[in-house]
Amino acid sequence: MSDFRKAPPPLSAAGLDNITPFRPDRRRRVCGLLKSLSVLGLLCFLIYSIWNYHEQLSLTNLRRAASYLSDSPSGGVGAGGLSFAMESGSVCQAFGDGLAAFSGDTLSFINAQGQEQLRAQLKYANPALSAAADNLLAYDRGGKSLCLTNRYAALWQMELESDVISASVNYNGAFSVVTDEQGYRAAVTLYDNQKKSRFKWSTSEYYIMKSCVSPDARRLAALCMSEEGGRRVSAVRVFSTDREEPLFDIPLGDLTVYSMEYYEQDSLMIVADRGVFSYDEKGRERGRFEYLKGSAVTFCHEMGRLPCLALETGDKNQRTRAAVIGEDGELVFDRLYAEAARDISYGGDYVALLLRDRVEQASILPGGRSASYPEVKARAILQREDGGVALIYADRAEFRYMD
């Protein structure tokens, strides 16, 4: 019997020639190539980010971003949801995934986790807010101060020479300011996101009440008021920001305008006391939704969002009509409620309605869900883009998801 422990005899030269060679191992080379491509991609991303967002890169912003990734909320979580204290009389605005609150000496942004990402000390006597995408403009109505922020830090502040009547910011951080100009009845100025004045119109003929900037900041609309035959008349004057003469006027007669906002393709929508009106880039009427019965009780209209209204119907059994109006004047959402409305808000494909004794939330999409729960103490409601709502009380705000 052979001994398996003995070493095999050596192969001859002819035997060595009959051995099939293995393919070379290239795994290390492939892994090294993939690693190099990953590093190159990361470097390109960093260069792109720094090039496009260098103005917002700071130690403060990085700290804010780091805190945003934390899961621990700064407010309390109770049966009603996430709650945090707020000064009485604060001006509130749905912003990003959370809420901007301005008390008159402090501007804050609280994210969806209840964390305060932004805190800026601003002593404004009559604070007001305008928001669009990631841009928030705080201003002192009747004062001279303005402050532009993102969700993490105040980007800059400025003091004007004239008192501010109103202001409005667009997606890119460009904004228009209506001022009580000395020597004129009013003026409207368009600034870019670097605080540089790009266009200004001063008038001794009209009072300017509101203004708004198109998404590309190439157009400016100003709501003008004057008197004709002892009665008040209104018109929207539209400018191209590369020329002094207006493009056209949109006569509105004796309509009282509550709000106006630009949309894509230079479409302009106006919410007034007798209806919602839409105009195309040449000032021609594109659509309208008139209040044939009842009147507007409250509304919500922000840049990038269609106007949403709560109408008093005059019907005892169905007192409130909630409606979202499309750019062609069509009804995107239409629903009746038995109770009187106190506030309404729209965003993220949801309408949130604060009724006399409860909160109602409904999707504007076909077959979308609805939710309801009792609520009597909130003074206002804000629909957030992530589907949650913010309830505003006298001394606090509360985030809820209505599942």
XYZ file of C-alpha atoms in Angstrom:
403
model
C 0.000 0.000 0.000
C 1.423 3.409 -0.981
C 2.369 5.922 1.665
C 0.305 9.145 1.133
C 2.720 11.099 3.347
C 5.511 10.895 0.743
C 6.052 13.921 -1.500
C 5.105 13.431 -5.176
C 7.946 13.089 -7.629
C 9.028 16.299 -9.395
C 7.484 17.080 -12.765
C 9.567 16.808 -15.855
C 10.060 19.702 -18.258
C 7.516 18.177 -20.618
C 5.000 17.978 -17.793
C 5.475 21.632 -16.912
C 4.675 22.606 -20.488
C 1.298 20.837 -20.232
C 0.059 22.966 -17.263
C -2.623 25.527 -18.262
C -1.703 28.991 -16.869
C -4.330 31.010 -14.841
C -5.493 34.479 -15.983
C -3.747 37.363 -14.211
C -5.557 38.763 -11.107
C -6.738 42.298 -11.969
C -9.069 42.845 -8.984
C -6.714 45.236 -7.202
C -6.324 47.302 -10.341
C -10.128 47.519 -10.869
C -10.725 48.444 -7.211
C -8.076 51.139 -7.454
C -9.707 52.553 -10.605
C -13.148 52.664 -8.948
C -11.688 54.383 -5.900
C -10.038 57.011 -8.086
C -13.309 57.660 -9.923
C -15.152 58.049 -6.586
C -12.598 60.573 -5.325
C -12.786 62.462 -8.629
C -16.608 62.566 -8.451
C -16.521 63.836 -4.859
C -14.027 66.530 -5.850
C -16.244 67.664 -8.751
C -19.259 67.823 -6.425
C -17.344 69.930 -3.894
C -16.162 72.327 -6.602
C -19.707 72.655 -7.963
C -21.173 73.250 -4.490
C -18.572 75.856 -3.552
C -19.000 77.645 -6.890
C -22.807 77.851 -6.609
C -23.252 78.269 -2.859
C -20.072 80.056 -1.757
C -22.102 82.957 -0.369
C -23.884 80.677 2.083
C -20.827 78.706 3.224
C -19.812 79.814 6.672
C -18.997 78.291 10.032
C -22.433 79.302 11.268
C -24.191 77.614 8.376
C -22.138 74.441 8.769
C -23.032 74.297 12.445
C -26.688 74.834 11.568
C -26.532 72.021 9.000
C -24.926 69.723 11.539
C -27.626 70.471 14.080
C -30.268 69.814 11.443
C -29.054 66.229 11.118
C -29.635 65.641 14.818
C -32.852 63.903 15.789
C -33.388 65.453 19.197
C -36.091 68.177 19.128
C -35.802 71.409 21.103
C -39.517 71.517 21.875
C -41.692 69.120 23.807
C -43.634 66.198 22.395
C -47.076 65.761 23.846
C -50.419 64.298 22.872
C -50.933 67.104 20.362
C -47.572 66.662 18.624
C -44.331 68.608 18.701
C -44.739 71.879 20.613
C -42.435 74.822 21.306
C -42.859 78.166 23.038
C -43.352 81.351 21.052
C -43.838 84.982 22.013
C -47.360 86.354 21.908
C -48.162 88.254 18.725
C -45.386 86.636 16.656
C -45.698 86.811 12.876
C -45.516 83.267 11.457
C -44.825 81.920 7.989
C -44.582 78.362 6.627
C -40.978 78.087 5.415
C -39.031 75.085 4.138
C -40.008 72.011 6.128
C -40.873 74.055 9.206
C -41.923 77.458 10.472
C -40.485 80.976 10.540
C -41.560 83.065 13.542
C -40.810 86.784 13.990
C -41.582 88.343 17.362
C -40.335 91.868 16.670
C -36.876 91.434 18.180
C -36.056 87.838 17.203
C -36.452 86.009 13.899
C -36.359 82.203 14.194
C -36.717 79.228 11.905
C -37.774 75.942 13.498
C -37.375 72.825 11.345
C -39.662 69.796 11.195
C -37.843 68.200 14.155
C -38.584 71.250 16.326
C -34.985 72.513 16.255
C -34.199 76.197 15.987
C -31.875 76.358 12.986
C -31.938 80.133 12.580
C -31.955 82.838 15.254
C -31.376 86.471 14.338
C -31.795 89.507 16.596
C -33.862 92.069 14.667
C -35.606 94.890 16.505
C -38.487 95.730 14.160
C -41.493 97.701 15.377
C -43.951 96.173 12.876
C -42.428 92.895 11.624
C -43.533 91.242 8.378
C -42.332 88.228 6.382
C -42.219 87.095 2.761
C -40.991 83.606 1.799
C -40.225 81.776 -1.449
C -38.404 78.427 -1.654
C -35.288 78.762 0.573
C -35.412 82.563 0.798
C -37.011 84.480 3.658
C -37.307 88.256 3.670
C -38.031 89.983 6.983
C -38.879 93.672 6.936
C -40.138 96.408 9.216
C -43.404 97.730 7.791
C -43.344 101.474 8.378
C -39.637 101.300 9.252
C -36.478 101.178 7.150
C -34.973 97.744 7.916
C -34.722 94.578 5.812
C -33.062 91.204 6.350
C -32.672 88.313 3.884
C -32.064 84.835 5.309
C -32.003 81.214 4.314
C -32.933 78.407 6.729
C -29.583 78.542 8.556
C -28.349 82.126 8.853
C -29.049 85.764 8.078
C -27.310 86.449 4.760
C -27.367 90.227 5.100
C -29.231 93.191 6.550
C -29.784 96.663 5.110
C -31.222 100.036 6.093
C -33.148 102.063 3.522
C -33.543 105.810 3.368
C -37.346 105.636 3.128
C -40.057 103.837 5.089
C -41.100 100.402 3.813
C -44.747 99.907 2.778
C -44.435 96.291 1.614
C -41.863 93.837 0.240
C -41.828 90.520 -1.628
C -39.066 87.979 -2.320
C -38.805 85.453 -5.176
C -37.203 81.994 -5.594
C -33.716 83.324 -6.325
C -33.534 85.815 -3.478
C -34.374 88.841 -5.646
C -36.980 91.056 -4.004
C -39.018 94.192 -4.540
C -39.642 96.890 -1.933
C -42.366 99.528 -1.993
C -41.330 102.663 -0.092
C -42.886 105.935 0.952
C -40.432 107.967 -1.093
C -39.689 111.573 -0.144
C -40.762 113.924 -2.944
C -43.037 111.267 -4.479
C -46.160 109.418 -3.526
C -44.305 106.114 -3.595
C -41.509 104.129 -5.229
C -40.787 100.486 -5.950
C -37.267 99.063 -6.191
C -36.031 95.671 -7.352
C -32.914 94.315 -5.631
C -30.943 91.212 -6.514
C -29.736 88.761 -3.860
C -26.545 90.809 -3.466
C -28.458 93.899 -2.226
C -27.799 95.680 -5.533
C -30.577 97.863 -6.922
C -31.477 96.666 -10.443
C -34.590 98.722 -11.152
C -36.485 101.599 -9.570
C -39.676 103.433 -10.406
C -40.799 106.526 -8.491
C -44.204 108.106 -9.075
C -46.068 111.240 -8.057
C -49.250 110.036 -9.742
C -50.001 106.771 -7.920
C -49.913 105.226 -4.502
C -48.131 101.859 -4.728
C -49.471 99.282 -2.307
C -47.868 95.969 -3.309
C -45.314 94.544 -5.723
C -43.940 91.179 -6.816
C -41.034 89.882 -8.885
C -41.183 87.193 -11.572
C -39.199 83.967 -10.952
C -36.407 85.081 -13.323
C -36.445 88.646 -11.890
C -36.960 90.119 -15.362
C -40.408 91.478 -14.614
C -41.833 93.573 -11.808
C -45.526 94.117 -11.111
C -46.716 97.043 -8.970
C -50.239 97.536 -7.621
C -51.089 101.212 -8.141
C -53.998 103.215 -6.724
C -55.343 106.621 -7.705
C -58.578 108.618 -7.739
C -60.862 109.252 -10.682
C -64.009 111.309 -10.281
C -63.846 111.029 -6.509
C -63.594 107.227 -6.464
C -60.651 104.949 -5.927
C -59.367 102.953 -8.894
C -56.647 100.313 -9.061
C -54.324 99.002 -11.752
C -51.329 96.700 -11.959
C -48.401 98.232 -13.824
C -45.943 95.706 -15.244
C -42.318 96.563 -16.020
C -39.495 94.821 -17.778
C -36.507 95.444 -15.525
C -34.225 96.337 -18.465
C -36.229 99.413 -19.532
C -37.797 102.438 -17.870
C -41.173 102.518 -19.628
C -43.851 100.051 -18.429
C -44.815 97.137 -20.654
C -48.531 97.491 -19.962
C -51.176 98.254 -17.338
C -53.908 95.905 -16.133
C -56.928 98.048 -15.146
C -58.814 96.696 -12.128
C -61.410 99.418 -11.532
C -62.620 99.529 -7.949
C -61.395 96.017 -7.043
C -59.637 95.707 -3.705
C -56.547 93.534 -4.227
C -55.461 91.346 -1.319
C -52.515 89.592 -2.939
C -50.679 89.040 -6.237
C -47.948 86.602 -7.230
C -45.985 85.644 -10.327
C -45.782 82.130 -11.749
C -43.786 80.509 -14.538
C -44.077 81.982 -18.050
C -44.663 85.405 -16.438
C -48.227 84.494 -15.499
C -49.684 86.759 -12.801
C -52.492 85.852 -10.371
C -54.453 88.336 -8.274
C -56.680 87.641 -5.269
C -59.255 90.406 -4.840
C -62.435 91.100 -2.899
C -64.699 89.822 -5.695
C -62.667 87.065 -7.284
C -59.358 85.548 -8.358
C -57.992 86.748 -11.698
C -55.143 85.420 -13.849
C -53.220 87.223 -16.610
C -50.697 86.066 -19.194
C -47.321 87.575 -20.075
C -48.976 90.256 -22.254
C -51.512 91.351 -19.663
C -54.460 89.537 -21.246
C -56.934 87.896 -18.925
C -56.227 84.172 -18.787
C -58.935 83.083 -16.370
C -61.128 84.183 -13.504
C -63.012 82.743 -10.568
C -65.625 85.125 -9.214
C -67.344 84.870 -5.852
C -70.858 84.592 -7.214
C -72.229 83.850 -3.760
C -70.802 84.983 -0.437
C -67.446 86.613 0.214
C -63.862 85.694 1.044
C -63.285 85.174 4.766
C -59.598 84.275 4.636
C -57.076 83.222 2.007
C -53.553 81.908 1.460
C -51.436 82.998 -1.513
C -47.648 82.602 -1.680
C -45.165 82.473 -4.525
C -45.146 79.012 -6.093
C -48.516 78.087 -4.568
C -51.936 78.525 -6.106
C -54.338 80.809 -4.232
C -56.541 79.086 -1.674
C -59.666 80.699 -0.204
C -62.310 80.105 2.410
C -65.583 81.650 1.235
C -68.647 82.441 3.313
C -71.504 80.917 1.325
C -74.482 82.334 3.195
C -75.909 78.830 3.534
C -76.699 77.875 7.155
C -76.026 74.186 6.540
C -72.839 74.593 4.471
C -71.347 77.857 5.634
C -67.805 77.526 4.258
C -66.507 76.754 0.794
C -62.785 75.912 0.550
C -61.352 76.376 -2.937
C -57.956 76.261 -4.668
C -57.897 78.189 -7.948
C -55.757 77.195 -10.956
C -53.986 79.573 -13.332
C -56.801 79.297 -15.888
C -59.463 80.104 -13.302
C -60.469 76.470 -12.866
C -61.205 74.885 -9.502
C -58.350 72.602 -8.485
C -60.052 71.868 -5.152
C -63.613 72.591 -4.034
C -65.257 71.404 -0.813
C -68.079 72.554 1.470
C -68.061 72.531 5.274
C -70.872 73.095 7.751
C -68.903 75.304 10.180
C -67.471 78.799 9.817
C -63.776 79.046 8.850
C -61.167 80.834 10.940
C -58.097 80.252 8.755
C -56.965 78.356 5.665
C -53.600 77.328 4.232
C -52.355 75.392 1.205
C -49.079 73.636 0.368
C -47.617 70.263 -0.535
C -50.850 69.124 -2.266
C -52.865 69.627 0.945
C -55.428 72.161 2.109
C -55.605 72.761 5.861
C -58.688 74.464 7.221
C -59.181 75.754 10.754
C -62.897 75.662 11.463
C -64.831 76.807 14.531
C -64.209 73.641 16.517
C -61.789 71.449 14.540
C -59.015 71.146 11.966
C -59.675 69.633 8.535
C -56.956 68.573 6.116
C -57.656 67.288 2.596
C -55.540 66.343 -0.401
C -56.253 68.185 -3.647
C -55.325 65.042 -5.618
C -58.125 62.756 -6.868
C -58.779 60.041 -4.318
C -56.463 61.695 -1.803
C -56.929 61.250 1.916
C -58.682 63.540 4.380
C -58.242 63.879 8.131
C -59.970 65.697 10.969
C -59.559 66.265 14.699
C -61.041 68.605 17.346
C -59.325 71.954 17.885
C -60.709 75.149 19.434
C -57.790 77.187 20.829
C -55.481 77.684 17.811
C -55.599 81.124 16.231
C -54.066 80.197 12.853
C -52.960 77.210 10.791
C -50.117 76.780 8.294
C -49.878 73.871 5.853
C -46.274 72.686 5.476
C -44.774 71.240 2.290
C -44.019 67.888 3.958
C -47.725 67.266 4.641
C -47.707 68.319 8.281
C -49.459 71.360 9.701
C -48.352 74.054 12.130
C -50.972 75.278 14.596
C -50.340 78.758 15.972
C -51.495 79.533 19.516
C -51.125 82.663 21.629
C -47.979 81.394 23.380
C -46.709 78.484 21.288
C -46.699 76.687 17.969
C -47.399 73.019 17.444
C -46.458 70.657 14.624
C -48.790 67.817 13.747
C -49.068 65.122 11.120
C -52.709 64.318 10.554
C -52.548 60.554 10.046
